[in-house]
């Protein structure tokens, strides 16, 4: 990541480009873990707007966040990527995930309240809440190496 101002764009672009190429990483990465969190905050539409060149600050404002929120999240992502690039172990990824979730919960509340004030449907609020449950406070199982998970499956399937 080159600078704090572009880290959100770089995270989104990297994930979308990986998806479009249908690349499959064998290991969980920072981008795999953090992209759904940003997508929950600003929505898939917001991610696509940023990916297509719209000003990220304007996208953040459109979902009830501020320029300062954008800058804070940009710094969080930049620092998370820096740490992950120095040590890409699952333990480091787990710690980054835990710490980022603690910081992001306040932003989730702001976005949810903004949605309610705008009068979005109950279905949209329920979808937002479901995304929070799916992508925040990850189970430790998410951080189990694939090889270890496969061994557990093999052990459980032995007759």
Short mmCIF file of C-alpha atoms in Angstrom, two decimals:
data_model
loop_
_atom_site.label_atom_id
_atom_site.label_comp_id
_atom_site.label_asym_id
_atom_site.label_seq_id
_atom_site.Cartn_x
_atom_site.Cartn_y
_atom_site.Cartn_z
CA UNK A 1 0.00 0.00 0.00
CA UNK A 2 1.54 3.22 -1.08
CA UNK A 3 -0.25 5.78 1.06
CA UNK A 4 -3.09 6.12 3.52
CA UNK A 5 -5.33 7.94 1.07
CA UNK A 6 -5.44 5.07 -1.38
CA UNK A 7 -5.44 2.05 0.92
CA UNK A 8 -9.20 1.52 0.77
CA UNK A 9 -9.17 1.78 -3.03
CA UNK A 10 -6.21 -0.62 -3.18
CA UNK A 11 -7.94 -3.13 -0.88
CA UNK A 12 -11.16 -3.01 -2.90
CA UNK A 13 -9.39 -3.10 -6.28
CA UNK A 14 -7.16 -5.98 -5.24
CA UNK A 15 -10.11 -8.09 -4.06
CA UNK A 16 -12.30 -7.30 -7.07
CA UNK A 17 -9.44 -7.94 -9.50
CA UNK A 18 -8.71 -11.27 -7.79
CA UNK A 19 -12.38 -12.17 -8.07
CA UNK A 20 -12.58 -11.19 -11.75
CA UNK A 21 -9.49 -13.32 -12.49
CA UNK A 22 -11.07 -16.09 -10.45
CA UNK A 23 -7.79 -16.51 -8.59
CA UNK A 24 -8.04 -18.81 -5.64
CA UNK A 25 -5.59 -18.29 -2.83
CA UNK A 26 -4.91 -21.37 -0.79
CA UNK A 27 -4.38 -19.30 2.34
CA UNK A 28 -6.52 -16.72 4.02
CA UNK A 29 -5.09 -13.23 3.51
CA UNK A 30 -5.64 -9.80 5.00
CA UNK A 31 -7.58 -8.74 1.91
CA UNK A 32 -9.84 -11.81 2.09
CA UNK A 33 -10.60 -11.04 5.72
CA UNK A 34 -10.93 -7.26 5.57
CA UNK A 35 -12.78 -6.75 2.27
CA UNK A 36 -16.11 -8.13 3.60
CA UNK A 37 -15.85 -5.74 6.55
CA UNK A 38 -15.47 -2.72 4.26
CA UNK A 39 -18.20 -4.12 2.01
CA UNK A 40 -20.51 -4.41 5.04
CA UNK A 41 -19.80 -0.79 5.99
CA UNK A 42 -20.23 0.86 2.60
CA UNK A 43 -22.16 -1.84 0.74
CA UNK A 44 -21.22 -3.63 -2.45
CA UNK A 45 -22.54 -0.63 -4.38
CA UNK A 46 -20.15 1.62 -2.45
CA UNK A 47 -17.24 -0.71 -3.19
CA UNK A 48 -18.07 -0.68 -6.89
CA UNK A 49 -18.41 3.10 -6.89
CA UNK A 50 -14.92 3.43 -5.39
CA UNK A 51 -13.55 0.77 -7.76
CA UNK A 52 -15.00 2.72 -10.70
CA UNK A 53 -13.26 5.92 -9.64
CA UNK A 54 -15.76 7.76 -7.47
CA UNK A 55 -14.31 9.79 -4.61
CA UNK A 56 -14.11 7.41 -1.61
CA UNK A 57 -14.86 10.20 0.86
CA UNK A 58 -18.14 10.92 -0.93
CA UNK A 59 -19.02 7.21 -0.81
CA UNK A 60 -18.35 7.11 2.93
CA UNK A 61 -20.44 10.24 3.49
CA UNK A 62 -23.30 8.68 1.48
CA UNK A 63 -23.57 5.85 4.04
CA UNK A 64 -23.45 8.09 7.12
CA UNK A 65 -19.72 8.19 7.80
CA UNK A 66 -17.43 11.22 7.70
CA UNK A 67 -14.21 12.23 6.01
CA UNK A 68 -12.46 11.61 9.34
CA UNK A 69 -13.96 8.11 9.47
CA UNK A 70 -12.64 7.45 5.97
CA UNK A 71 -9.17 8.69 6.92
CA UNK A 72 -9.16 6.62 10.11
CA UNK A 73 -10.19 3.45 8.25
CA UNK A 74 -7.64 4.15 5.53
CA UNK A 75 -4.91 4.37 8.16
CA UNK A 76 -6.15 1.17 9.82
CA UNK A 77 -5.99 -0.70 6.51
CA UNK A 78 -2.60 0.72 5.61
CA UNK A 79 -1.17 -0.32 8.97
CA UNK A 80 -2.86 -3.73 8.82
CA UNK A 81 -1.41 -4.41 5.38
CA UNK A 82 2.04 -3.28 6.53
CA UNK A 83 1.95 -5.63 9.52
CA UNK A 84 0.54 -8.51 7.46
CA UNK A 85 3.20 -8.04 4.76
CA UNK A 86 5.91 -8.32 7.43
CA UNK A 87 4.37 -11.38 9.08
CA UNK A 88 1.67 -13.26 7.18
CA UNK A 89 1.11 -15.90 9.84
CA UNK A 90 -2.37 -16.93 10.87
CA UNK A 91 -1.64 -15.71 14.40
CA UNK A 92 -0.90 -12.22 13.07
CA UNK A 93 -4.00 -12.31 10.89
CA UNK A 94 -6.10 -13.36 13.87
CA UNK A 95 -4.76 -10.48 15.96
CA UNK A 96 -5.33 -7.95 13.15
CA UNK A 97 -8.88 -9.23 12.76
CA UNK A 98 -9.60 -9.02 16.48
CA UNK A 99 -8.24 -5.49 16.80
CA UNK A 100 -9.92 -4.19 13.66
CA UNK A 101 -13.29 -5.57 14.77
CA UNK A 102 -12.97 -3.66 18.04
CA UNK A 103 -12.34 -0.43 16.14
CA UNK A 104 -14.96 -1.00 13.45
CA UNK A 105 -17.93 -1.63 15.74
CA UNK A 106 -18.47 2.11 16.28
CA UNK A 107 -18.60 2.64 12.53
CA UNK A 108 -21.10 -0.18 12.15
CA UNK A 109 -23.39 1.56 14.62
CA UNK A 110 -23.14 4.86 12.74
CA UNK A 111 -24.00 3.21 9.43
CA UNK A 112 -26.89 1.23 10.92
CA UNK A 113 -28.35 4.34 12.57
CA UNK A 114 -27.99 6.26 9.30
CA UNK A 115 -29.86 3.51 7.46
CA UNK A 116 -32.67 3.63 10.01
CA UNK A 117 -32.90 7.44 9.83
CA UNK A 118 -33.10 7.22 6.03
CA UNK A 119 -36.02 4.83 6.38
CA UNK A 120 -34.55 1.79 4.64
CA UNK A 121 -36.60 -1.37 4.72
CA UNK A 122 -36.51 -3.83 7.58
CA UNK A 123 -35.13 -6.41 5.13
CA UNK A 124 -32.15 -4.14 4.39
CA UNK A 125 -31.49 -3.66 8.12
CA UNK A 126 -31.75 -7.43 8.64
CA UNK A 127 -29.28 -8.01 5.77
CA UNK A 128 -26.87 -5.49 7.32
CA UNK A 129 -27.16 -7.22 10.72
CA UNK A 130 -26.61 -10.63 9.09
CA UNK A 131 -23.46 -9.32 7.37
CA UNK A 132 -22.19 -8.05 10.72
CA UNK A 133 -22.75 -11.50 12.22
CA UNK A 134 -21.01 -13.17 9.27
CA UNK A 135 -17.94 -10.96 8.94
CA UNK A 136 -17.18 -9.64 12.42
CA UNK A 137 -15.99 -11.51 15.52
CA UNK A 138 -14.81 -14.40 13.38
CA UNK A 139 -14.72 -17.88 14.83
CA UNK A 140 -11.27 -19.30 15.48
CA UNK A 141 -12.13 -21.95 12.86
CA UNK A 142 -11.61 -19.30 10.16
CA UNK A 143 -7.94 -19.21 11.13
CA UNK A 144 -7.41 -22.98 11.01
CA UNK A 145 -4.91 -23.83 8.28
CA UNK A 146 -6.50 -25.77 5.42
CA UNK A 147 -4.21 -28.76 6.00
CA UNK A 148 -5.25 -28.97 9.66
CA UNK A 149 -8.93 -28.63 8.74
CA UNK A 150 -8.61 -31.45 6.19
CA UNK A 151 -6.96 -33.68 8.81
CA UNK A 152 -9.88 -33.02 11.18
CA UNK A 153 -12.37 -33.91 8.45
CA UNK A 154 -10.48 -37.12 7.62
CA UNK A 155 -10.39 -38.12 11.31
CA UNK A 156 -14.12 -37.52 11.67
CA UNK A 157 -14.96 -39.49 8.53
CA UNK A 158 -12.95 -42.60 9.39
CA UNK A 159 -15.25 -45.60 9.92
#
